[in-house]
Coordinates of C-alpha atoms and ligand atoms in Angstrom, one line a residue:
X656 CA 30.0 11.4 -40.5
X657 CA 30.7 7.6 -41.0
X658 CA 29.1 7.8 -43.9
X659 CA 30.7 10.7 -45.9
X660 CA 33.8 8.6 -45.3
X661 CA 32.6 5.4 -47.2
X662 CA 31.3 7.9 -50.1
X663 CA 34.9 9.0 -50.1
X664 CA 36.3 5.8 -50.0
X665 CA 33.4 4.3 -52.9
X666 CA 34.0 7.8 -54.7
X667 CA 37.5 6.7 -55.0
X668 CA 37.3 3.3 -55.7
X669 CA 35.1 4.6 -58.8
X670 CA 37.8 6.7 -59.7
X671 CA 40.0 3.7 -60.0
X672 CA 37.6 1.5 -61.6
X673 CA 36.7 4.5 -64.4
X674 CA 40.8 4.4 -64.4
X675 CA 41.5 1.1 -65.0
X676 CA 38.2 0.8 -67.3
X677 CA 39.3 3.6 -69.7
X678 CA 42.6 1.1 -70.2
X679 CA 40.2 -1.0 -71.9
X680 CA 38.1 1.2 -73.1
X681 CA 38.1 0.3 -77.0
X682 CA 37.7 -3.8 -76.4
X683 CA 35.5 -5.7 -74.4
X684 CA 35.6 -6.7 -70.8
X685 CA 37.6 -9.7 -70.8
X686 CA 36.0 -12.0 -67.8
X687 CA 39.0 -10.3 -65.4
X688 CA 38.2 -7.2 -65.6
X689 CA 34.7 -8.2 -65.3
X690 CA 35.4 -10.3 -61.8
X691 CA 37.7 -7.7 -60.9
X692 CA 34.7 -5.2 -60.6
X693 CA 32.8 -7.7 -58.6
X694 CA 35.6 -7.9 -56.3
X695 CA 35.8 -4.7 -55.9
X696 CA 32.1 -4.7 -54.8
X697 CA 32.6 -7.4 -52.4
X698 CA 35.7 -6.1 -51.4
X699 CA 34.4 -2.5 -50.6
X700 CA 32.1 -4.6 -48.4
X701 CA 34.4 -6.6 -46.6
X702 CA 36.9 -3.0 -45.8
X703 CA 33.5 -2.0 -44.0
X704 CA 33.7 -5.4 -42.2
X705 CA 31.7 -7.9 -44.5
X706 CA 27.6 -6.7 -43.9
X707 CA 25.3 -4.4 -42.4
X708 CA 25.4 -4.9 -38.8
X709 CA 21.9 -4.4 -37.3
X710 CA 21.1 -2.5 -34.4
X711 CA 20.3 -4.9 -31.1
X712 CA 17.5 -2.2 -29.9
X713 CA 15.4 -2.9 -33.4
X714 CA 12.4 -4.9 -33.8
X715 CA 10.9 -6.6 -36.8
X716 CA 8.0 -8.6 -37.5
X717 CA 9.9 -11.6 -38.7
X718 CA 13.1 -12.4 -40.2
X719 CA 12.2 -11.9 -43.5
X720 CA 11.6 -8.3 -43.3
X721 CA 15.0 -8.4 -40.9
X722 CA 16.6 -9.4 -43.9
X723 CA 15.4 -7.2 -46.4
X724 CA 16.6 -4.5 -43.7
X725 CA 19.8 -5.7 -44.3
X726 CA 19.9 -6.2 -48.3
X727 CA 18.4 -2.7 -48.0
X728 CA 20.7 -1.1 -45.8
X729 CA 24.3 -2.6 -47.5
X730 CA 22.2 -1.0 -51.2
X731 CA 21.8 2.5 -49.0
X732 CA 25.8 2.3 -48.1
X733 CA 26.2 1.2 -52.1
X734 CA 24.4 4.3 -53.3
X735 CA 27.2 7.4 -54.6
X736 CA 24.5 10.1 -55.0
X737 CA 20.7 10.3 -54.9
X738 CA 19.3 13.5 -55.5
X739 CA 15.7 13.7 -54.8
X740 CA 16.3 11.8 -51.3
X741 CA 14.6 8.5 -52.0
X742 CA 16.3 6.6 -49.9
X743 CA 16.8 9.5 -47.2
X744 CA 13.4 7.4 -45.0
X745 CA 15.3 4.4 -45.5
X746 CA 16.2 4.0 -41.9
X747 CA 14.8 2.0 -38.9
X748 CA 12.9 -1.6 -38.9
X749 CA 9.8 -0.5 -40.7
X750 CA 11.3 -1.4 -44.2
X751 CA 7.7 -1.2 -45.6
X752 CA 7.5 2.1 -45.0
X753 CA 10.3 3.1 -47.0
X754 CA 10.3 5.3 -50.4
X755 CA 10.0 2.8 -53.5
X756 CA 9.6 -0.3 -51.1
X757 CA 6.9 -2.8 -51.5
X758 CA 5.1 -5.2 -49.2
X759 CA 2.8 -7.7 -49.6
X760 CA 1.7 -10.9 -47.6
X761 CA 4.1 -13.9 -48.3
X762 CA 3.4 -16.3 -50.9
X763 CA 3.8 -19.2 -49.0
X764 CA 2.3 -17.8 -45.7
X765 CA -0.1 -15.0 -46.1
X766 CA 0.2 -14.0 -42.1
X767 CA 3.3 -12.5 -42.8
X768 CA 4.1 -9.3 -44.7
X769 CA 7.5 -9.2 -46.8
X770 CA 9.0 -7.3 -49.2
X771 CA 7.5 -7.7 -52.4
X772 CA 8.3 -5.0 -54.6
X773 CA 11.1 -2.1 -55.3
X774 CA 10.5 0.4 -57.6
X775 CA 12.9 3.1 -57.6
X776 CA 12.2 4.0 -61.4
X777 CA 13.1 7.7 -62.4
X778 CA 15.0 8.0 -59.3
X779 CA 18.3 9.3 -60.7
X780 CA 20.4 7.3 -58.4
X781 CA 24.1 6.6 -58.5
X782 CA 25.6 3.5 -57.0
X783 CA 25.7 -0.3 -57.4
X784 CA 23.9 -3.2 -56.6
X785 CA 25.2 -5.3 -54.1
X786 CA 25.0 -8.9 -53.2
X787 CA 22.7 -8.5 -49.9
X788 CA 20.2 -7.5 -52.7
X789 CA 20.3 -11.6 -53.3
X790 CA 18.6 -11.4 -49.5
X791 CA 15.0 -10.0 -50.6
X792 CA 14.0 -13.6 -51.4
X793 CA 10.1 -13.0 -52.0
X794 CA 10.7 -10.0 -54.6
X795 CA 8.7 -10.3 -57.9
X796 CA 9.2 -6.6 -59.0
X797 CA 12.4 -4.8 -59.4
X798 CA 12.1 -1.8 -61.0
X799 CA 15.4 0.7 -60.8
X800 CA 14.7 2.3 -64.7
X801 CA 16.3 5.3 -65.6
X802 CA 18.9 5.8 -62.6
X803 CA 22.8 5.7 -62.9
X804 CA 23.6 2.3 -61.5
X805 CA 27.0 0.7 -62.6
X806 CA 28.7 -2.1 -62.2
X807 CA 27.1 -5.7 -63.0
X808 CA 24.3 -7.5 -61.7
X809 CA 24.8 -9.3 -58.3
X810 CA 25.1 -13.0 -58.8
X811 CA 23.1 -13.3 -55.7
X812 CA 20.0 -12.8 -57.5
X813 CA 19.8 -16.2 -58.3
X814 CA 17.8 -16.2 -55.2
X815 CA 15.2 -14.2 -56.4
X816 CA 13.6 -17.3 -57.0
X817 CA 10.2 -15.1 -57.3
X818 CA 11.3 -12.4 -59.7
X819 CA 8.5 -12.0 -62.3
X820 CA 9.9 -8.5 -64.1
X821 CA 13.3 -7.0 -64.0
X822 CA 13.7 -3.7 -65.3
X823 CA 17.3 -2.3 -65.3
X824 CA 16.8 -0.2 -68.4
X825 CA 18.4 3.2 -68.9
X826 CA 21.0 2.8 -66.2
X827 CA 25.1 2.1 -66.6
X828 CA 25.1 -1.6 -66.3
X829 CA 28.2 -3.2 -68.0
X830 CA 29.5 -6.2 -68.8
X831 CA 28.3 -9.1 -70.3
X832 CA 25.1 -10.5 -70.8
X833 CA 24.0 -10.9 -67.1
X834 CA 23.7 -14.9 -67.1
X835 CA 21.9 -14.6 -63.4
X836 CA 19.1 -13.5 -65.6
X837 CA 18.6 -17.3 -67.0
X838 CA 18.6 -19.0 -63.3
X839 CA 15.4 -16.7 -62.2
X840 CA 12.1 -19.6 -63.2
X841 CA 9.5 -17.0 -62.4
X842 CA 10.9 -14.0 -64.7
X843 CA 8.7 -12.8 -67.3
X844 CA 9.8 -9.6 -68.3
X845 CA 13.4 -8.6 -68.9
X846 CA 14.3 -4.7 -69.6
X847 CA 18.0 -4.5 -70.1
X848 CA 17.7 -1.5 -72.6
X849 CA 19.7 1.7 -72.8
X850 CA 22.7 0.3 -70.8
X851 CA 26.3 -0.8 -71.6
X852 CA 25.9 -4.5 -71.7
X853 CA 28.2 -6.4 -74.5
X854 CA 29.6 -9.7 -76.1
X855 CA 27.3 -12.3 -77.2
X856 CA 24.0 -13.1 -75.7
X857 CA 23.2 -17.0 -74.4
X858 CA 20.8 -18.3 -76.6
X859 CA 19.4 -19.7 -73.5
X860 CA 17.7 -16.6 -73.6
X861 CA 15.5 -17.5 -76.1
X862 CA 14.2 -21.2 -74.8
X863 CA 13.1 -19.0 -71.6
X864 CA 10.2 -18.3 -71.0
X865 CA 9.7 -15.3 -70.8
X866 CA 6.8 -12.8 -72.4
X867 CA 8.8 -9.7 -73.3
X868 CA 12.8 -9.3 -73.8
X869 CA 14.4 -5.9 -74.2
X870 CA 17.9 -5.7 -74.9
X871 CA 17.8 -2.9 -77.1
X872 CA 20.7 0.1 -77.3
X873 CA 23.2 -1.9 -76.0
X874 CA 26.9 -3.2 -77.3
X875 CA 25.8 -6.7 -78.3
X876 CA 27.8 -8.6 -80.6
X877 CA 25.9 -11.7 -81.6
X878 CA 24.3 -13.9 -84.4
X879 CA 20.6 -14.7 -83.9
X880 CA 20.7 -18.5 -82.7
X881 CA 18.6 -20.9 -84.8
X882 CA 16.6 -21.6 -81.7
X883 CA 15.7 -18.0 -81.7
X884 CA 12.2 -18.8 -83.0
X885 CA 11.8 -21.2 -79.7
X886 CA 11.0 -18.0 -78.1
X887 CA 7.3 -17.4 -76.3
X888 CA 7.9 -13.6 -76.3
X889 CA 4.8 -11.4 -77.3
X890 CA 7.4 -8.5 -77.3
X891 CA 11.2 -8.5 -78.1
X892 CA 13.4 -5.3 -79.2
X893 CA 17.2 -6.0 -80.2
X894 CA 17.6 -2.6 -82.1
X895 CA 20.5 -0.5 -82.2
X896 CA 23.0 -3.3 -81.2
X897 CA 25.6 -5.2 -83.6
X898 CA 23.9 -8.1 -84.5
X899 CA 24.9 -9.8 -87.4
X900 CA 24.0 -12.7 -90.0
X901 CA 21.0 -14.1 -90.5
X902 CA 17.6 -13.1 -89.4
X903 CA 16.8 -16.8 -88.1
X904 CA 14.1 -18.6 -90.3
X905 CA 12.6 -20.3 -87.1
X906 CA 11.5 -16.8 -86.1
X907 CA 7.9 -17.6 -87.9
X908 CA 7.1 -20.2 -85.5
X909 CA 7.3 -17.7 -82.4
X910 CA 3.8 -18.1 -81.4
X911 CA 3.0 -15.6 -79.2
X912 CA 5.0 -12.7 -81.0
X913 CA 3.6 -9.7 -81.2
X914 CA 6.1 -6.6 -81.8
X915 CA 9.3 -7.4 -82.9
X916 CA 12.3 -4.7 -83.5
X917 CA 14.8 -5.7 -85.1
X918 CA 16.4 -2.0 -86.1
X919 CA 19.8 -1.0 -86.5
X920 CA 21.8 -3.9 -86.3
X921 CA 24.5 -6.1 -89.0
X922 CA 21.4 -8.5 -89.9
X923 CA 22.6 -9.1 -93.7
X924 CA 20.3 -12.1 -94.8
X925 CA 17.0 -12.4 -96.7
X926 CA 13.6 -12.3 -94.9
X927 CA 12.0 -15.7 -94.2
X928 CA 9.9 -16.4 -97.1
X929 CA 7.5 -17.7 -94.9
X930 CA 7.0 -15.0 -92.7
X931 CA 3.3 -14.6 -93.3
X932 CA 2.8 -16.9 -90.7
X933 CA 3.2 -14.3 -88.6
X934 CA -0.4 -13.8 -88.2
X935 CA -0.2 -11.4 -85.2
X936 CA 2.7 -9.6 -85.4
X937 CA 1.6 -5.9 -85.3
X938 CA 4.9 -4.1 -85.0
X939 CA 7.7 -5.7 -87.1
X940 CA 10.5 -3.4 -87.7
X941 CA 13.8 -4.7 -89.6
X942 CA 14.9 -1.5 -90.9
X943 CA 18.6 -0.3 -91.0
X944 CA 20.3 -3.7 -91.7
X945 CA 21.8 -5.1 -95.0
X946 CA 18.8 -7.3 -95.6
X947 CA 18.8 -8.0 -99.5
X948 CA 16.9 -10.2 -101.6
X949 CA 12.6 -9.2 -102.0
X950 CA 9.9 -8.6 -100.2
X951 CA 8.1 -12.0 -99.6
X952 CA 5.0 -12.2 -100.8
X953 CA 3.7 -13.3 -97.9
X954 CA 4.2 -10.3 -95.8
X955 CA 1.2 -9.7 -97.4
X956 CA -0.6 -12.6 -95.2
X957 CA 0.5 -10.6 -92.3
X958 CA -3.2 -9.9 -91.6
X959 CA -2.9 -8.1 -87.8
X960 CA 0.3 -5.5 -88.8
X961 CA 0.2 -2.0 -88.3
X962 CA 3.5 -0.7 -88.5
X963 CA 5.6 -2.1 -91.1
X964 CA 9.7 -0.9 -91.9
X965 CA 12.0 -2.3 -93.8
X966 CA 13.7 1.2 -94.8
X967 CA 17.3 0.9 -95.1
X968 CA 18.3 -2.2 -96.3
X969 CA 19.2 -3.8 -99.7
X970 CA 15.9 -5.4 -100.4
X971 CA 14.7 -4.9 -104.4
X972 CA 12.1 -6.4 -106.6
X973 CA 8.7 -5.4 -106.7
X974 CA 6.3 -4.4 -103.4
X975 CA 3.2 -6.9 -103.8
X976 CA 0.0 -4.9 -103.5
X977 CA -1.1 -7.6 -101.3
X978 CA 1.0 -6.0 -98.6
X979 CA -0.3 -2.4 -98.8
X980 CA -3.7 -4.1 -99.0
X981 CA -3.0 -5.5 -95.2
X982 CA -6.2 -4.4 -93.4
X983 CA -4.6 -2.6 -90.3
X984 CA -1.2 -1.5 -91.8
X985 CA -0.9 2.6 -90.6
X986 CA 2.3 3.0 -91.9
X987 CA 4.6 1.4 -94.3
X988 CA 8.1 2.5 -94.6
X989 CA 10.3 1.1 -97.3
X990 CA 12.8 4.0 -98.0
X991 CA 16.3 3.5 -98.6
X992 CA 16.4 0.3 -100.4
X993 CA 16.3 -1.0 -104.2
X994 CA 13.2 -1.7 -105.2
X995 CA 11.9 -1.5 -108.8
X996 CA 8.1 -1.4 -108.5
X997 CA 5.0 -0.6 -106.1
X998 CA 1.5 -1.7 -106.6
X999 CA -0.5 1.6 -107.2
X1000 CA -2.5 1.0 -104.1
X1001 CA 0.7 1.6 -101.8
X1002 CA 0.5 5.0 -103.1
X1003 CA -2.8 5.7 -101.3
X1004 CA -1.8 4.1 -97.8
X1005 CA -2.7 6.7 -94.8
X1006 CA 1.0 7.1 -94.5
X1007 CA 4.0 5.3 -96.4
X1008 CA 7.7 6.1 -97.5
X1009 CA 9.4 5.1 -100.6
X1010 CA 12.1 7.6 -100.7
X1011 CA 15.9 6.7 -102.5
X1012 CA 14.4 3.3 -104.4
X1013 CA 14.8 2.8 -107.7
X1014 CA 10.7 3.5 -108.2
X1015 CA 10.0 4.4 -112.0
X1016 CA 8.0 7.7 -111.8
X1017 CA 8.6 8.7 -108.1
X1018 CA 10.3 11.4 -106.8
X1019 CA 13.1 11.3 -104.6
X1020 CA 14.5 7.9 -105.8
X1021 CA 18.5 7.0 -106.2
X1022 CA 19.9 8.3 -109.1
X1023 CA 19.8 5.9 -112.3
X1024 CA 23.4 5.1 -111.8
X1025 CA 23.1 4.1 -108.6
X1026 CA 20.4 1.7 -109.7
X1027 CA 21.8 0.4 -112.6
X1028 CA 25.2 -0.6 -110.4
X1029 CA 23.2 -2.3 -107.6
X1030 CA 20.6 -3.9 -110.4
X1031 CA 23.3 -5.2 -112.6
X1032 CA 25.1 -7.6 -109.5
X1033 CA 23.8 -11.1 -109.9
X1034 CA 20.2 -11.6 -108.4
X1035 CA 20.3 -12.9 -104.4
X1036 CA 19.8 -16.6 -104.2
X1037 CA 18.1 -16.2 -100.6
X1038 CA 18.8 -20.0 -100.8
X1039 CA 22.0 -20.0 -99.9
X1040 CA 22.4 -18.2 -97.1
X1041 CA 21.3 -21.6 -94.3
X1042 CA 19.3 -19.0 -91.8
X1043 CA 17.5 -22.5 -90.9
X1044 CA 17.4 -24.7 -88.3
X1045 CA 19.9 -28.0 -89.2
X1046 CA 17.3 -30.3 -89.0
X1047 CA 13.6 -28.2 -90.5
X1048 CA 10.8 -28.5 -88.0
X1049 CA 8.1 -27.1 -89.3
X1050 CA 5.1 -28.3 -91.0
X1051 CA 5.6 -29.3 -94.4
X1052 CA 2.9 -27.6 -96.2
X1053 CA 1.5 -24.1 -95.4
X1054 CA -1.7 -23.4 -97.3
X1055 CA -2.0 -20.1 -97.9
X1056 CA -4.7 -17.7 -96.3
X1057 CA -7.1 -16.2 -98.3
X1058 CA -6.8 -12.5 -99.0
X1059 CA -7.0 -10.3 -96.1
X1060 CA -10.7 -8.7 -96.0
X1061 CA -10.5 -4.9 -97.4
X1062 CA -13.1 -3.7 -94.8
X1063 CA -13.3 -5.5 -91.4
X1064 CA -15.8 -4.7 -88.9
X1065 CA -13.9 -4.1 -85.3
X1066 CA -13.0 -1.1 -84.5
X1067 CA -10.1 0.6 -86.3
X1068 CA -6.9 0.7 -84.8
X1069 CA -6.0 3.9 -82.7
X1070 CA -4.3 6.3 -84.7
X1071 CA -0.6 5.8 -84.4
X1072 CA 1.5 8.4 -85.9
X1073 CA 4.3 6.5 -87.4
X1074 CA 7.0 8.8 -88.6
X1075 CA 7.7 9.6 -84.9
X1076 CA 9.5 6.9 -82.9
X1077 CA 7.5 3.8 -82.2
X1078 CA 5.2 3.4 -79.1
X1079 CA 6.6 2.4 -76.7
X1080 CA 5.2 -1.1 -75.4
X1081 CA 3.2 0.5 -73.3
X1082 CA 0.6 -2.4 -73.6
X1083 CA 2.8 -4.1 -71.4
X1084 CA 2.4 -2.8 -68.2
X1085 CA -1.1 -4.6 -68.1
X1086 CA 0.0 -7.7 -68.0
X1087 CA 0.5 -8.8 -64.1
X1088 CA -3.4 -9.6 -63.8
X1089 CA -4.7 -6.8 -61.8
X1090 CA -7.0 -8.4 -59.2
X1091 CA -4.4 -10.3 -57.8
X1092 CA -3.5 -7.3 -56.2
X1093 CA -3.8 -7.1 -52.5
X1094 CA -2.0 -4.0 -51.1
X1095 CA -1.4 -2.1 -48.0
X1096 CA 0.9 0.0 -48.7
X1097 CA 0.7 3.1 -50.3
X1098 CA 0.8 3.4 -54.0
X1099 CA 4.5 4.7 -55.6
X1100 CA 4.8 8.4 -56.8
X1101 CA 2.5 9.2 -59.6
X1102 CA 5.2 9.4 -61.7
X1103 CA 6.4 5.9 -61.9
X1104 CA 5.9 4.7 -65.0
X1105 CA 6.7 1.0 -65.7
X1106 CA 9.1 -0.9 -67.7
X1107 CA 9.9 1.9 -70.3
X1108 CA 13.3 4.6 -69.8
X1109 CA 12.4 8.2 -70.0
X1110 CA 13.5 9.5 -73.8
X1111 CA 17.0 9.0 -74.5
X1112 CA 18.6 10.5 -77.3
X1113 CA 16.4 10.6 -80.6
X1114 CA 17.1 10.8 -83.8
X1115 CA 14.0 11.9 -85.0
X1116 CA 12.6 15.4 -85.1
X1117 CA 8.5 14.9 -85.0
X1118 CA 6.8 14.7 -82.3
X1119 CA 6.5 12.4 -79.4
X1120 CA 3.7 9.6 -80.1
X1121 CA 0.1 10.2 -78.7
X1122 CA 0.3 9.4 -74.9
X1123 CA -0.6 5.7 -74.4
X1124 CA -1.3 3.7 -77.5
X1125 CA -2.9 0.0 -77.4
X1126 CA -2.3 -1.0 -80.7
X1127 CA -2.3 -4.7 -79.4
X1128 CA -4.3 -6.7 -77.6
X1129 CA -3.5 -7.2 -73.9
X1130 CA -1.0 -10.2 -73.7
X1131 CA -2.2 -13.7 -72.7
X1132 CA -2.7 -13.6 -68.7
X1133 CA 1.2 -15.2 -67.1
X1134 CA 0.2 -17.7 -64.7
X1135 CA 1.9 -16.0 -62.0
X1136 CA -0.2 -15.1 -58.8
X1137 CA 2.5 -13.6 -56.4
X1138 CA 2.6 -10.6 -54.7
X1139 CA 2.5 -7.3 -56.8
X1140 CA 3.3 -3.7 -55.9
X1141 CA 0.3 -1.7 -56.7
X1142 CA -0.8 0.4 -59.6
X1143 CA 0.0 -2.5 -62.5
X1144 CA -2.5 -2.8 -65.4
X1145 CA -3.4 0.8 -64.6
X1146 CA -2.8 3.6 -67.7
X1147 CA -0.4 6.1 -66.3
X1148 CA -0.6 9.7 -66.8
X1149 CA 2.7 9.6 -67.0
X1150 CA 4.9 11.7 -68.8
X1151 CA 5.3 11.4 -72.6
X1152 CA 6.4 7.8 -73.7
X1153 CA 9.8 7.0 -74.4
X1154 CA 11.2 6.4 -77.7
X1155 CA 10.5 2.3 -78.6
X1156 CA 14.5 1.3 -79.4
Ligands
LIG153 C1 17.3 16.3 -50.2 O1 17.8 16.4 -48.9 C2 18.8 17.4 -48.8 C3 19.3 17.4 -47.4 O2 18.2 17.3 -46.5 C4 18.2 18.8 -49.2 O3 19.1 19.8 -49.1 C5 17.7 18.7 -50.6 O4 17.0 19.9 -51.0 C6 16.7 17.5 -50.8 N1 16.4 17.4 -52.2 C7 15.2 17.3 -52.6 C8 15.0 17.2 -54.1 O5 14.2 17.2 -51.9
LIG154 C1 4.4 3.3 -41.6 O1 3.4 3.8 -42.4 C2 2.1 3.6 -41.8 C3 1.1 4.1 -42.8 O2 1.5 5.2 -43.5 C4 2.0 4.4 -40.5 O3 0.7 4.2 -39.9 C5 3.1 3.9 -39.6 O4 3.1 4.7 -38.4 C6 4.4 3.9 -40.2 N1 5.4 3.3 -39.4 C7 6.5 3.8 -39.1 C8 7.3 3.0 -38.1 O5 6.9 4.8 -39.5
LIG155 C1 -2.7 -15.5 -82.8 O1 -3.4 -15.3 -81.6 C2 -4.5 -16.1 -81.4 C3 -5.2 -15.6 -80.2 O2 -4.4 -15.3 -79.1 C4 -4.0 -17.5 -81.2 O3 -5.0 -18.4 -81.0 C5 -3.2 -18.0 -82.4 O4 -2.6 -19.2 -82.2 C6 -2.1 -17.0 -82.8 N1 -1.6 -17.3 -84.1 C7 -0.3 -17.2 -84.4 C8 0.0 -17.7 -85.8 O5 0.5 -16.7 -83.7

């Protein structure tokens, strides 16, 4: 009964907030509006009489797991709709017991369980997060993918001093870039994809330490920082965002980088010419930009990547054979673009696109006038768009490698089918080290399916990628030994993947 009244009286704060949102619907959220919604979370709060009040007659094994009743109880009250009844056990002192709830023995005294882990992924809840969330102190997993949250993220998280991966993709976050997220030391893995985040992000963000950044299919408006290339991702997606101006020329010193999406964004500079050094990038995506000027040579020193696209850009000039020559490239896309020339051996890569270029001989190029107007501007001078760092840091001579080997003598690559989205990263849900596990609680739903949304929108029409694809090799083991929910660095049979950006 009580509680049919709060929906009522959330339900209609929503109403109001949706109201007073559509106002402002066509700019951004100025900082009011944005405090204004966290008001109104507090506030909702407060008309309910400030916090969860617990029940004398309830026991718990220690106060920590008395606290997470509480941030869990104040996140039941938050929650508008949740249709498959996750949260319907969610009652009494036994908060181990409850649907998408993790324990584990504390880190800093094993004699005691508390909440590790939440993992309401694919739950298709409606609500907000609210500040009591701040109380589950020992969390290191917090997994709500793919559910219909709103609002912002509570600043109270900045207690999550433990937080190792976040994962609020596919949801109806808002707002600007959640700052909270720079204040957590242990995070390693940050999922903001598929949500209504906007503004700029803090380039803070990029001195983090963190192994994997997604930020993709958002509203970010932003120029890659010049300490972009500080970063120690292995993974980072920005596609389908408004990024603009240069792609950073730091970005080859990224030393850990392994995939790196750059898709659909403003980025309108030249590539480094010194992106070779990339040496284990295996995904590098840049396509649907206004990147002009050539394709560095060195791409072709690019020795571990498979997938390769630069479609959709204003690159021209010729496409060294040395790239198609890369020993594990799968798929090279280079549609949509200006080039003049490809060496013959591109022609006999296992899949490759040169569609609408100016390619003599080729079918499906741009029309000659098309090429002659783009052709007859003045070349690029790459030189003078400053995509560098003020003061260089880099090592003043890079001696080239020698030619990637034609045959090499590990295994081949799994077959990646490339005109189909991406794979997603699935690689990545081996990374907590396994063995570290020590669990008593029951395993989540066999559907769970870490870190990746379940398939928004796509624009393309083939067919969904092979089920799980490790076209990389497992990321260097994070030092962190905390608690874990169970089932990480196991393959799912989950459903198909989800579309990479
Ligand atoms: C959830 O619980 C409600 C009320 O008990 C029930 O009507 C509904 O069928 C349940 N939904 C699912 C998906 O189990
Ligand atoms: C919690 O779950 C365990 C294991 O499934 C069970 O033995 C125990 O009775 C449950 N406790 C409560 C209070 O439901
Ligand atoms: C590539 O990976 C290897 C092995 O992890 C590492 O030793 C090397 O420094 C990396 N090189 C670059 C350029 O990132």
């Amino acid at each position: 009964m009580k509680k049919t009244k709060t929906q009522i009286i959330l339900l209609f704060l929503l109403l109001n907030l949706s109201h007073s949102l559509s106002i402002s619907s066509h700019g951004s959220l100025s900082d009011n509006e944005v405090r204004h919604i966290q008001r109104r979370q507090l506030l909702e709060f407060a008309e309910r009489g400030e916090k969860v009040t617990v029940d004398p007659s309830l026991s718990f094994e220690n106060p920590r797991l008395r606290n997470a009743y509480i941030a869990l109880q104040a996140w039941k009250q938050a929650i508008l709709s949740d249709p498959f009844n996750f949260t319907a056990n969610w009652i009494g002192s036994n908060v181990c017991n409850y649907t998408g709830v993790f324990c584990s023995p504390a880190l800093d005294n094993r004699r005691i369980r508390t909440v590790a882990g939440i993992d309401l992924n694919h739950a298709d809840i409606a609500g907000y997060l609210p500040e009591e969330l701040g109380l589950l102190s020992d969390l290191a997993l917090f997994h709500v993918n793919s559910n219909r949250f709103c609002g912002t993220v509570p600043h109270r998280f900045n207690r999550l001093k433990l937080l190792f991966e976040l994962d609020l993709s596919n949801n109806r976050f808002a707002g600007k870039f959640p700052a909270v997220v720079l204040r957590l030391p242990s995070l390693k893995f940050l999922d903001l994809r598929f949500n209504e985040f906007e503004g700029t992000v803090p380039k803070e963000l990029f001195s983090k330490d963190l192994d994997a950044i997604f930020i993709n299919h958002n509203r970010f408006r932003f120029e890659l920082p010049e300490n972009f290339g500080d970063s120690p991702v292995s993974v980072i997606v920005l596609a389908n965002n408004r990024f603009h101006g240069c792609i950073p020329s730091s970005m080859v010193e990224m030393k850990n980088l392994n995939e790196i999406i750059f898709m659909n964004n403003g980025l309108n500079s030249c590539l480094p010419a010194d992106i070779g050094r990339l040496k284990n990038v295996t995904v590098f995506d840049v396509s649907f930009n206004e990147l002009v000027g050539p394709l560095p040579e060195s791409v072709g020193e690019m020795v571990s990547v498979e997938q390769l696209d630069v479609a959709h850009n204003k690159l021209s000039g010729k496409i060294p054979a040395s790239i198609c020559q890369l020993p594990k490239l799968e798929n090279f896309t280079f549609s949509y673009n200006f080039f003049t020339g490809e060496a013959p051996v591109c022609l006999r890569l296992p899949e490759f696109d040169d569609r609408r270029n100016c390619l003599p001989g080729r079918p499906a190029q741009r029309s000659p006038g098309q090429c002659k107007a783009f052709l007859s501007q003045p070349p690029v001078n790459c030189g003078s768009f400053s995509c560098g760092r003020s003061v260089p840091s880099r090592p003043p001579v890079v001696t080239p490698s020698p030619p990637p080997p034609l045959h090499y003598n590990s295994p081949p690559p799994p077959q990646v089918y490339y005109n189909s989205p991406p794979p997603p990263p699935v690689h990545y849900s081996s990374l907590p080290p396994p063995p570290q596990v020590h669990y008593s609680s029951p395993p989540p739903p066999p559907q769970v399916h870490y870190s990746s949304p379940p398939p928004p929108p796509v624009h393309h029409s083939s067919p969904p990628p092979p089920a799980v694809i490790h076209h990389s090799p497992p990321p260097p083991s994070p030092e962190y030994e905390g608690p874990l929910p169970p089932v990480i660095g196991v393959s799912y049979a989950s459903p198909p993947p989800p579309p990479f950006y």
